[in-house]
PDB file of C-alpha atoms and ligand atoms in Angstrom:
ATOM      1  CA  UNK A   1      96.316  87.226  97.428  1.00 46.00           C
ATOM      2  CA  UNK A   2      96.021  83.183  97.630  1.00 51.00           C
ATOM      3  CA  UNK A   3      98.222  82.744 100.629  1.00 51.00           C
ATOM      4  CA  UNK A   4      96.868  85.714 103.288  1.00 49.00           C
ATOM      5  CA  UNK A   5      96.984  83.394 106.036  1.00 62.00           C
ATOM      6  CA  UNK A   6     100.910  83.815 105.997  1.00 85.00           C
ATOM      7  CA  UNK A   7     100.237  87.585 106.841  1.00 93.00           C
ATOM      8  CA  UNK A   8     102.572  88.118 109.828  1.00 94.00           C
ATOM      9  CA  UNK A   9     101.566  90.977 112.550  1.00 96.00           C
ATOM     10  CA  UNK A  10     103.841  93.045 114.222  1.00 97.00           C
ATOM     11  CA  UNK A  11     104.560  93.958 117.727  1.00 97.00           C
ATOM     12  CA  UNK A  12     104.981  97.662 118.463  1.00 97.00           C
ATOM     13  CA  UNK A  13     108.488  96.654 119.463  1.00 98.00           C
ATOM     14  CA  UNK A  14     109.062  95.074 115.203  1.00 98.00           C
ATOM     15  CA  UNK A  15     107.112  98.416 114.506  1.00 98.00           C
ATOM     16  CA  UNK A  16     109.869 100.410 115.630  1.00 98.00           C
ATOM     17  CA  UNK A  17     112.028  98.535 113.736  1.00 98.00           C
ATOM     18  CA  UNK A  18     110.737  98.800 110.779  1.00 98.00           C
ATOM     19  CA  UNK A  19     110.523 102.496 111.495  1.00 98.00           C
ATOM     20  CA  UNK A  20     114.241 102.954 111.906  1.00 98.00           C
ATOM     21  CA  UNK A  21     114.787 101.124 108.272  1.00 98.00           C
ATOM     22  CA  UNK A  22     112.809 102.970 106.998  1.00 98.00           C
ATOM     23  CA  UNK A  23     114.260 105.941 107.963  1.00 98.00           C
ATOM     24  CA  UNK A  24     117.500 105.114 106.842  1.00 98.00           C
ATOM     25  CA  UNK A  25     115.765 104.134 103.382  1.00 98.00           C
ATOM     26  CA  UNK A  26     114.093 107.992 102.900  1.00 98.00           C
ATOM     27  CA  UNK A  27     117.818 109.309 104.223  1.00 98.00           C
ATOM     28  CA  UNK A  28     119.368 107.522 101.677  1.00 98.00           C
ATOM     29  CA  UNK A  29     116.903 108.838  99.195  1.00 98.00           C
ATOM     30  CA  UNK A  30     117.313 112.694 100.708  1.00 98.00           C
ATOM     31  CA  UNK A  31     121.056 112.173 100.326  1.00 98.00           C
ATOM     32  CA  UNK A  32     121.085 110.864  96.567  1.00 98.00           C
ATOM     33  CA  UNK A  33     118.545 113.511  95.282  1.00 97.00           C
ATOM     34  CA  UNK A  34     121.338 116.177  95.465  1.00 97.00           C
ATOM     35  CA  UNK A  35     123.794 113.762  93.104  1.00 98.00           C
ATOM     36  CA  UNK A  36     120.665 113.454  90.275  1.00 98.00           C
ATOM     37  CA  UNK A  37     122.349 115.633  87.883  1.00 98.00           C
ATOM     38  CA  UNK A  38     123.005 115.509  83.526  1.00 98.00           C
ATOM     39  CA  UNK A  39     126.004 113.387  83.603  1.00 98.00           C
ATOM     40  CA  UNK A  40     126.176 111.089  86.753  1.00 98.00           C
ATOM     41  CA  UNK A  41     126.158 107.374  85.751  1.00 98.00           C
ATOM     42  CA  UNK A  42     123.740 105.233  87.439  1.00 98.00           C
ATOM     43  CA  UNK A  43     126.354 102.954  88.719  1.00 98.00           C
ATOM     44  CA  UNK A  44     127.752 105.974  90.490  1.00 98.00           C
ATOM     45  CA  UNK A  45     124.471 106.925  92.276  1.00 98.00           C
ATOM     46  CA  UNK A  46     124.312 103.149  93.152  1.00 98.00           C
ATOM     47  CA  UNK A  47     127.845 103.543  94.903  1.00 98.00           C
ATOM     48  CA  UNK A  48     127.033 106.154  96.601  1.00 98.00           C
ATOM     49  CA  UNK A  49     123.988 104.987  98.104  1.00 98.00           C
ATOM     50  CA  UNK A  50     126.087 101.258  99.175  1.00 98.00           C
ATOM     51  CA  UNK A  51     128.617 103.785 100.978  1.00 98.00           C
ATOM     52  CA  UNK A  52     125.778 105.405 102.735  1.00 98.00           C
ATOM     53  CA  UNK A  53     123.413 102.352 103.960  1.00 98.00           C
ATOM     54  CA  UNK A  54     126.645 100.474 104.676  1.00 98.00           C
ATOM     55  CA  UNK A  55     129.180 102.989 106.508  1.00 98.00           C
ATOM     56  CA  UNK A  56     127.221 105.702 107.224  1.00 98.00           C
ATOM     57  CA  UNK A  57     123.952 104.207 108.388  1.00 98.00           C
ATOM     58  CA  UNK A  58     126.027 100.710 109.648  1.00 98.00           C
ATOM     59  CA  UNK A  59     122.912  98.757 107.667  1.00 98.00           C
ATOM     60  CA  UNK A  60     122.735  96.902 104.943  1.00 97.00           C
ATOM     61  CA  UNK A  61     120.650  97.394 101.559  1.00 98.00           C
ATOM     62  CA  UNK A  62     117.962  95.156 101.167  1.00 98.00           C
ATOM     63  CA  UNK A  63     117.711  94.962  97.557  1.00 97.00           C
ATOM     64  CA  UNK A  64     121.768  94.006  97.616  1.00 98.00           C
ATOM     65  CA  UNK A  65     122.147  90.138  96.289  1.00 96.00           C
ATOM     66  CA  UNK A  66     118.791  89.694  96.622  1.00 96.00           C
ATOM     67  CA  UNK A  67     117.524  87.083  94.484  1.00 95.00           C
ATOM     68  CA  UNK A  68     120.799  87.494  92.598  1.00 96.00           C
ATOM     69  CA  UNK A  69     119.617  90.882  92.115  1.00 97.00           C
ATOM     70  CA  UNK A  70     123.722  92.833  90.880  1.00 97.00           C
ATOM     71  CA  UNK A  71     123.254  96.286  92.468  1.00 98.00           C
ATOM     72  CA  UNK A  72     122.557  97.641  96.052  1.00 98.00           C
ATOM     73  CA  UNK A  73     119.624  99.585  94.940  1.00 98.00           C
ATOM     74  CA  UNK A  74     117.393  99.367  91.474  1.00 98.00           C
ATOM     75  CA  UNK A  75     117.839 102.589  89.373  1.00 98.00           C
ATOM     76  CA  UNK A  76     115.562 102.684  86.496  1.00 98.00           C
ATOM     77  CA  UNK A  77     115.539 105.417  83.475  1.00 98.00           C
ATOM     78  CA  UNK A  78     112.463 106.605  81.644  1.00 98.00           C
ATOM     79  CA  UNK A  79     110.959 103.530  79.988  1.00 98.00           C
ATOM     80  CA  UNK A  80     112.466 101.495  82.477  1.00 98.00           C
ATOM     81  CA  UNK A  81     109.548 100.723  85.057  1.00 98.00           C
ATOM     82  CA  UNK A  82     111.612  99.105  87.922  1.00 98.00           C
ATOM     83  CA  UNK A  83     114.334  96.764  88.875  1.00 98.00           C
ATOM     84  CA  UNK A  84     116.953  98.856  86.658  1.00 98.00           C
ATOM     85  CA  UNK A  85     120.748  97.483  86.978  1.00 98.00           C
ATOM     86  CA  UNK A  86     122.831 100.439  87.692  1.00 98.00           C
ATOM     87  CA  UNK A  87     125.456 100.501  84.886  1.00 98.00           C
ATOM     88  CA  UNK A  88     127.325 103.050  83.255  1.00 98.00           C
ATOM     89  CA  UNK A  89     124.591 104.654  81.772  1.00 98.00           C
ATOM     90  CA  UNK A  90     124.970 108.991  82.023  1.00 98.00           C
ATOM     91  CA  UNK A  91     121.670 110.758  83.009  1.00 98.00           C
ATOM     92  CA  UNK A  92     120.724 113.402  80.838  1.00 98.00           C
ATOM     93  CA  UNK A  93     118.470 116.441  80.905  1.00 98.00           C
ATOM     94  CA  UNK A  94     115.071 115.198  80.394  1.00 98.00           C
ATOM     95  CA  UNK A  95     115.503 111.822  82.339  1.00 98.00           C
ATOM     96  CA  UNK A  96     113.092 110.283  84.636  1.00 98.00           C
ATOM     97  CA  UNK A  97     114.747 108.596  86.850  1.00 98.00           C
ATOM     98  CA  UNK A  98     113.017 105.824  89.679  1.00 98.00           C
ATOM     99  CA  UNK A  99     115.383 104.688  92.734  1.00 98.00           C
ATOM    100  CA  UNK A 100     114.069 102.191  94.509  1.00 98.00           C
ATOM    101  CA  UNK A 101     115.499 101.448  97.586  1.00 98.00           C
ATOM    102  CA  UNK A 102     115.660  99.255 100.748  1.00 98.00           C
ATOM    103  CA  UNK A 103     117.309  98.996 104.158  1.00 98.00           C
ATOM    104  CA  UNK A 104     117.313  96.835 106.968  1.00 98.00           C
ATOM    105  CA  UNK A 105     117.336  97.526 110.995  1.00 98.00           C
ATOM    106  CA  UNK A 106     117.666  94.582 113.261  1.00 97.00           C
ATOM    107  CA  UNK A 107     117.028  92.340 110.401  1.00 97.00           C
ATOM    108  CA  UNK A 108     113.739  94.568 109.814  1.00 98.00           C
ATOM    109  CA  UNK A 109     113.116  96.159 106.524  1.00 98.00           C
ATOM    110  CA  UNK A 110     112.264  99.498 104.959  1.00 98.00           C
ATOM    111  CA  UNK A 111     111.275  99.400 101.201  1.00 98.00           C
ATOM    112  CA  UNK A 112     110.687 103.119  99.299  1.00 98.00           C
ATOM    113  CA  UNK A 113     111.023 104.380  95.621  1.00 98.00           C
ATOM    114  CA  UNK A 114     110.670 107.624  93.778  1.00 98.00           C
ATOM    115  CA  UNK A 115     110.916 108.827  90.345  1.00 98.00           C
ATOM    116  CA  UNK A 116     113.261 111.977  90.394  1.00 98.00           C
ATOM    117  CA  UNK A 117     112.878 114.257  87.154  1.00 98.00           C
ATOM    118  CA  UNK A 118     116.554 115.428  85.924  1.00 98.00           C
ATOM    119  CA  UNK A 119     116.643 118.728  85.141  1.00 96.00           C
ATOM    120  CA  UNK A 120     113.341 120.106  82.747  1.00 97.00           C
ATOM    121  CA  UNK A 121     110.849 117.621  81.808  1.00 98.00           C
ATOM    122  CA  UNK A 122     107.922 118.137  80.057  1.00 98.00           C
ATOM    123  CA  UNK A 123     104.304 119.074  80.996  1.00 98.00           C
ATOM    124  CA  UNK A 124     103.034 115.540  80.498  1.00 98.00           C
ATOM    125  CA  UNK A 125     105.512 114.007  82.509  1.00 98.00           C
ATOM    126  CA  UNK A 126     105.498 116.475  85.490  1.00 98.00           C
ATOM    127  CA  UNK A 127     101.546 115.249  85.285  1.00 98.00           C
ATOM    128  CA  UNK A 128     102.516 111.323  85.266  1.00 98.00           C
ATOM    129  CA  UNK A 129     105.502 111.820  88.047  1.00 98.00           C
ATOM    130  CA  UNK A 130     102.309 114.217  90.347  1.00 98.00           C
ATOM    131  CA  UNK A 131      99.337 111.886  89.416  1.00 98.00           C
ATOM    132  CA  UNK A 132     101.877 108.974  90.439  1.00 98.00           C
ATOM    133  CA  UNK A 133     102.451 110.187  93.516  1.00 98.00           C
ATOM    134  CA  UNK A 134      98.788 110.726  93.781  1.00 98.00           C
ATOM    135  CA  UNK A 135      97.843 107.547  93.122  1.00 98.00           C
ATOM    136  CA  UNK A 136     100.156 106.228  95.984  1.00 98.00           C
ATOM    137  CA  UNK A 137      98.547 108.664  98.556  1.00 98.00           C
ATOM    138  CA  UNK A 138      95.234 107.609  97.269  1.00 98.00           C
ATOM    139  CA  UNK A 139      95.910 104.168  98.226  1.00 98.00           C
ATOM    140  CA  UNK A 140      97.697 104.405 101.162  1.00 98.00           C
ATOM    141  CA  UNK A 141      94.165 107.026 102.417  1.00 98.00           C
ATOM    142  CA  UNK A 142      92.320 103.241 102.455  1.00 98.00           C
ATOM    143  CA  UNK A 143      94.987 101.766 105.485  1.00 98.00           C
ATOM    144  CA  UNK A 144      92.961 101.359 108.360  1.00 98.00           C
ATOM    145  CA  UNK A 145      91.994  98.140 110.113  1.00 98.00           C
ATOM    146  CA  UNK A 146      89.011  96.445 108.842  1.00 98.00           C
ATOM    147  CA  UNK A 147      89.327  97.713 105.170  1.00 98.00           C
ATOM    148  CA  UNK A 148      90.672  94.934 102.695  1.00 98.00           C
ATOM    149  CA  UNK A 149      93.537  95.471 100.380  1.00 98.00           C
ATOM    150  CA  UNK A 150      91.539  95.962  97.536  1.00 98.00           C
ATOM    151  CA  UNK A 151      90.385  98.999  98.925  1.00 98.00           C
ATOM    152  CA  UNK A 152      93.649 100.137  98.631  1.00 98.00           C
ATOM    153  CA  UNK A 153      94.191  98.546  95.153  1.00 98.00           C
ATOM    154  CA  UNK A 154      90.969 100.232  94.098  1.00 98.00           C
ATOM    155  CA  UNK A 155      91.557 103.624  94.908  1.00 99.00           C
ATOM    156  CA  UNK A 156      95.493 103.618  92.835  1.00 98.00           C
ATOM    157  CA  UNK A 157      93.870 102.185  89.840  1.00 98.00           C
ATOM    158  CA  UNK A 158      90.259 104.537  90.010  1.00 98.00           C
ATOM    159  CA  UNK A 159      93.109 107.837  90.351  1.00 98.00           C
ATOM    160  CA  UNK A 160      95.434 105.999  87.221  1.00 98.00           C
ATOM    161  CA  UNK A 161      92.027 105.565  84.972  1.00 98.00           C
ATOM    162  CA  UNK A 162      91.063 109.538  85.633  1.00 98.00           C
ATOM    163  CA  UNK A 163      94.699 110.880  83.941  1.00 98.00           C
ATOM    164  CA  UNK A 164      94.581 108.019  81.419  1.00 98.00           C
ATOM    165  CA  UNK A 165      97.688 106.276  82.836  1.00 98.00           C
ATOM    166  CA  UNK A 166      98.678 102.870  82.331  1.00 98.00           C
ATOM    167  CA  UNK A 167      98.774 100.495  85.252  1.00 98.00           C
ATOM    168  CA  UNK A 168     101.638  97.711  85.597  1.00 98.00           C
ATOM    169  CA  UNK A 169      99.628  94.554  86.630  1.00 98.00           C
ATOM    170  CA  UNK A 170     102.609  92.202  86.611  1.00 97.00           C
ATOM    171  CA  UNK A 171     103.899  93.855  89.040  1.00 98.00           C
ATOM    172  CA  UNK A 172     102.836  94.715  92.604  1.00 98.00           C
ATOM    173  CA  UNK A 173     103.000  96.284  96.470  1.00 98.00           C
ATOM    174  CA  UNK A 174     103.792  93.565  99.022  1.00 98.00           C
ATOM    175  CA  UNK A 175     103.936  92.901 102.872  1.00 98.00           C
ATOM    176  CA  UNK A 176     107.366  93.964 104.568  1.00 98.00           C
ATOM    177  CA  UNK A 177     108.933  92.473 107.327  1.00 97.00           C
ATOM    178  CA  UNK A 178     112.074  90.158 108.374  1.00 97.00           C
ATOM    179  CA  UNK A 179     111.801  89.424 104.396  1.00 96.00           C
ATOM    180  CA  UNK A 180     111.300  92.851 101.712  1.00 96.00           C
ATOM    181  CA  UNK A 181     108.505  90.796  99.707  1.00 96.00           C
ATOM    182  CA  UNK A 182     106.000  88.647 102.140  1.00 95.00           C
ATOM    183  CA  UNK A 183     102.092  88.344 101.904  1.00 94.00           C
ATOM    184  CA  UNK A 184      99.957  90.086 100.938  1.00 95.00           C
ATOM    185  CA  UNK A 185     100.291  90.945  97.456  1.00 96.00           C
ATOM    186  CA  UNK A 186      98.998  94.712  96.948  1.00 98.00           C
ATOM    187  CA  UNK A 187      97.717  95.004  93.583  1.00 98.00           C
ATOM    188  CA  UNK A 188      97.602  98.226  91.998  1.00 98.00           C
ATOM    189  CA  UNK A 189      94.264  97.392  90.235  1.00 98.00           C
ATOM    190  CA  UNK A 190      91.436  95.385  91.892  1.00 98.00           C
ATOM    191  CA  UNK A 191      87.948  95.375  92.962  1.00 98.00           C
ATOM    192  CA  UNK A 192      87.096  97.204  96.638  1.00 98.00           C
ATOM    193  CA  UNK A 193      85.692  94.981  99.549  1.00 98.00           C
ATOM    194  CA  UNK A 194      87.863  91.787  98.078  1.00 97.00           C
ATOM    195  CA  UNK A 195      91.518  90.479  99.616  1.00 96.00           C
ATOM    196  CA  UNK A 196      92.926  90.338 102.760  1.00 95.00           C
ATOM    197  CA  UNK A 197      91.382  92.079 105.854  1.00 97.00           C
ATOM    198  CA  UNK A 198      93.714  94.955 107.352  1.00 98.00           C
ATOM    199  CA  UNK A 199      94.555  94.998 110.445  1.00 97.00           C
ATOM    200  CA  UNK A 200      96.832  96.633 113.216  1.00 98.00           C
ATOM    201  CA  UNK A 201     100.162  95.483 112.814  1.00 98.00           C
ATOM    202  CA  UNK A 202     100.336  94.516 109.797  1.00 98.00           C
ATOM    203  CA  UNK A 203     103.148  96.510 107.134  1.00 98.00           C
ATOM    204  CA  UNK A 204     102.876  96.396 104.077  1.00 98.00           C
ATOM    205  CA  UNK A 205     104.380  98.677 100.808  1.00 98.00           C
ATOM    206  CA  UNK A 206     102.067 100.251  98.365  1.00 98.00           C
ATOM    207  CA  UNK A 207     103.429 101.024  95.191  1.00 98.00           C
ATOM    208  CA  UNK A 208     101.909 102.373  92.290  1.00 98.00           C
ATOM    209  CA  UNK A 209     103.837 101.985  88.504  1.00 98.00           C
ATOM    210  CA  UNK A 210     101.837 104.036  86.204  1.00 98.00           C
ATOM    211  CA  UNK A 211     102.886 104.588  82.524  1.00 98.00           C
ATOM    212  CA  UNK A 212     102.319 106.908  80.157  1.00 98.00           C
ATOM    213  CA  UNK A 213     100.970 104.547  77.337  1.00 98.00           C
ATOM    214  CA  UNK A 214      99.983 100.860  77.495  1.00 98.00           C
ATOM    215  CA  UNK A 215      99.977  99.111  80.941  1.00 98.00           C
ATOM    216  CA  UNK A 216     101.970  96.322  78.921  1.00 98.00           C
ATOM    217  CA  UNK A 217     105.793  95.860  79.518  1.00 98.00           C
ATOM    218  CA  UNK A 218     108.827  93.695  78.973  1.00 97.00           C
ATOM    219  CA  UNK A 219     112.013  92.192  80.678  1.00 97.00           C
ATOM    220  CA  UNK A 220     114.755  92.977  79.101  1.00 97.00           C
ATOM    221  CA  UNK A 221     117.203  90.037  78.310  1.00 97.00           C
ATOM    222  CA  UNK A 222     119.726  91.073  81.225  1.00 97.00           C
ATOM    223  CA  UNK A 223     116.819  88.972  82.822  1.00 96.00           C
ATOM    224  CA  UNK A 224     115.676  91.952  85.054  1.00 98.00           C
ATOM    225  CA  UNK A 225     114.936  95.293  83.815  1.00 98.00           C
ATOM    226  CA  UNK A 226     111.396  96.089  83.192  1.00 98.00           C
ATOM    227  CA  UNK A 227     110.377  98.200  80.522  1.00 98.00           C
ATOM    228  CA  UNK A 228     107.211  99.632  79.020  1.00 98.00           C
ATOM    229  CA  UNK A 229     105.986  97.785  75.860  1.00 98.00           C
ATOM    230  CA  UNK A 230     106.058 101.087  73.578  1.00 98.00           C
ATOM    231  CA  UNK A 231     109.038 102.652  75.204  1.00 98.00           C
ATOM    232  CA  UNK A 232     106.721 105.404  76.935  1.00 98.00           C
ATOM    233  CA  UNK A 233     107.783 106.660  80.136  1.00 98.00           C
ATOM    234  CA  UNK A 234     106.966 105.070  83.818  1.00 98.00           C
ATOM    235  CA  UNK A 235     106.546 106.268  87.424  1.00 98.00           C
ATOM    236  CA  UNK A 236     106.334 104.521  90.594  1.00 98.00           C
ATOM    237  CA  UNK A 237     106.613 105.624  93.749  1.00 98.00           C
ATOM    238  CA  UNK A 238     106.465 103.497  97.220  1.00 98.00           C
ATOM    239  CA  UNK A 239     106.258 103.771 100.743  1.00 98.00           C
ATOM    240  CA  UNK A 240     105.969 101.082 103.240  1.00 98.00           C
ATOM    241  CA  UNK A 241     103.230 101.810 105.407  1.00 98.00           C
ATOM    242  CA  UNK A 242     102.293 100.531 109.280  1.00 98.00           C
ATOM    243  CA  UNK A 243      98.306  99.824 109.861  1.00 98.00           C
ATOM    244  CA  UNK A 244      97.682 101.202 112.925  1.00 98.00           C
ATOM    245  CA  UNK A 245      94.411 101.028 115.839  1.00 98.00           C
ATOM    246  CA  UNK A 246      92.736 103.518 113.779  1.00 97.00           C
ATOM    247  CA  UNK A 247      94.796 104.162 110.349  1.00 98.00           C
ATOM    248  CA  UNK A 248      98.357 103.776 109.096  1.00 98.00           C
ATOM    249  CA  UNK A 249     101.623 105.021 109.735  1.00 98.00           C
ATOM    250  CA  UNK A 250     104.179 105.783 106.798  1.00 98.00           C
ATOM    251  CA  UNK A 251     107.357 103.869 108.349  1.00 98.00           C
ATOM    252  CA  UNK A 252     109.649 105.390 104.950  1.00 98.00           C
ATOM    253  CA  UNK A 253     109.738 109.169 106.095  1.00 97.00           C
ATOM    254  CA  UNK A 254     106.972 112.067 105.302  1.00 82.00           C
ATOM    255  CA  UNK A 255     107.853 113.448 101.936  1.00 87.00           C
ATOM    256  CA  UNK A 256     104.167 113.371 100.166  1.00 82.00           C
TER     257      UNK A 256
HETATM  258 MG1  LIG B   1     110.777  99.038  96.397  1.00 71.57          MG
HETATM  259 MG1  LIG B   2     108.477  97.068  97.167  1.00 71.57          MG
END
């Protein structure tokens, strides 16, 4: 939140942009979902998702190279809270499994992630993948111009504390634009009436990571996966979201 004066407004013109990215970001999503079966390897859903953006869509995925980062989109397994490597590692029955993804229109992007349960999971974790998604709603409710962001921060970690869910605080939402990750820094934790003013034309993505256990994680030594401190399973789900003249717009597609 220290740099908000680098918040960059859109014209309607970016706006529709942005919109088309993130429409190929929730295709790509509604065209993996179908592959997240017991026995798929994550490196396999990752190829089929840098066939998609790239030939099908004629984009390009954000997340590819970015910041040396050596997959086209971040698939992360149970513990794992984001920024997963895909690898050769089988889903089985049971799995939770989080693809985040992005994708870029006229240099534009679209940034969305959802936790996908494969096959029969348990009662607890149907709560944590619902309350998740929840929590994400319950945030994005507060986008409106003249409410600050944490409003929006707020309202994810007041929804978290009801279903005794841990919230990531290393990690956070962001503003979207020509770059995936520019100011502001959403928080999914924070005090209401503090941060950044909202207004029209501004995009950012909201995205909650809630955990089963402690709010405490790791990085793994391959320098990028995340996981949860006691190996309990994680959710996040993410939109990237459009304030508008009287509310917000979700730019990554309408599945709630
Ligand atoms: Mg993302
Ligand atoms: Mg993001």
């Amino acid at each position: 939140l220290r740099r908000y004066n680098l918040i960059t407004i859109k014209t309607k013109e970016e706006i529709e942009y942005m919109k088309k990215a993130g429409d190929i970001v929730y295709k790509t999503h509604m065209y993996l979902k179908d592959f997240i079966k017991p026995g798929i390897t994550t490196k396999e859903l990752n190829d089929l998702a840098d066939d998609f953006i790239i030939n099908k869509c004629k984009s390009y995925p954000s997340f590819k190279g970015l910041y040396g980062f050596p997959g086209t989109i971040c698939i992360s397994v149970n513990e794992e809270v984001v920024h997963g490597i895909p690898s050769a590692r089988k889903l089985k029955e049971g799995d939770l499994v989080k693809l985040d993804i992005g994708a870029s229109y006229k240099g534009y992007h679209g940034d969305s992630a959802y936790t996908y349960p494969v096959g029969k999971i348990t009662e607890e974790e149907e709560m944590l993948l619902r309350e998740t998604k929840k929590a994400l709603f319950k945030g994005i409710e507060q986008v409106k111009p003249g409410n600050r962001i944490g409003d929006i921060s707020n309202a994810i970690e007041e929804h978290a504390k009801k279903y005794n869910l841990g919230v990531v605080e290393e990690l956070c939402g962001h503003g979207v634009g020509t770059k995936v990750h520019e100011d502001p820094n959403v928080l999914n934790y924070g005090n209401k009436n503090e941060g950044p003013i909202l207004k029209e034309g501004m995009v950012i993505a909201i995205e909650p990571m809630l955990n089963l256990g402690t709010k405490k994680i790791y990085m793994l030594d391959d320098d990028w996966t995340i996981i949860t401190a006691d190996r309990k399973k994680s959710a996040h789900f993410e939109h990237t979201v459009a304030v508008t003249k009287d509310g917000y717009e979700i730019l990554t597609g309408d599945w709630r």
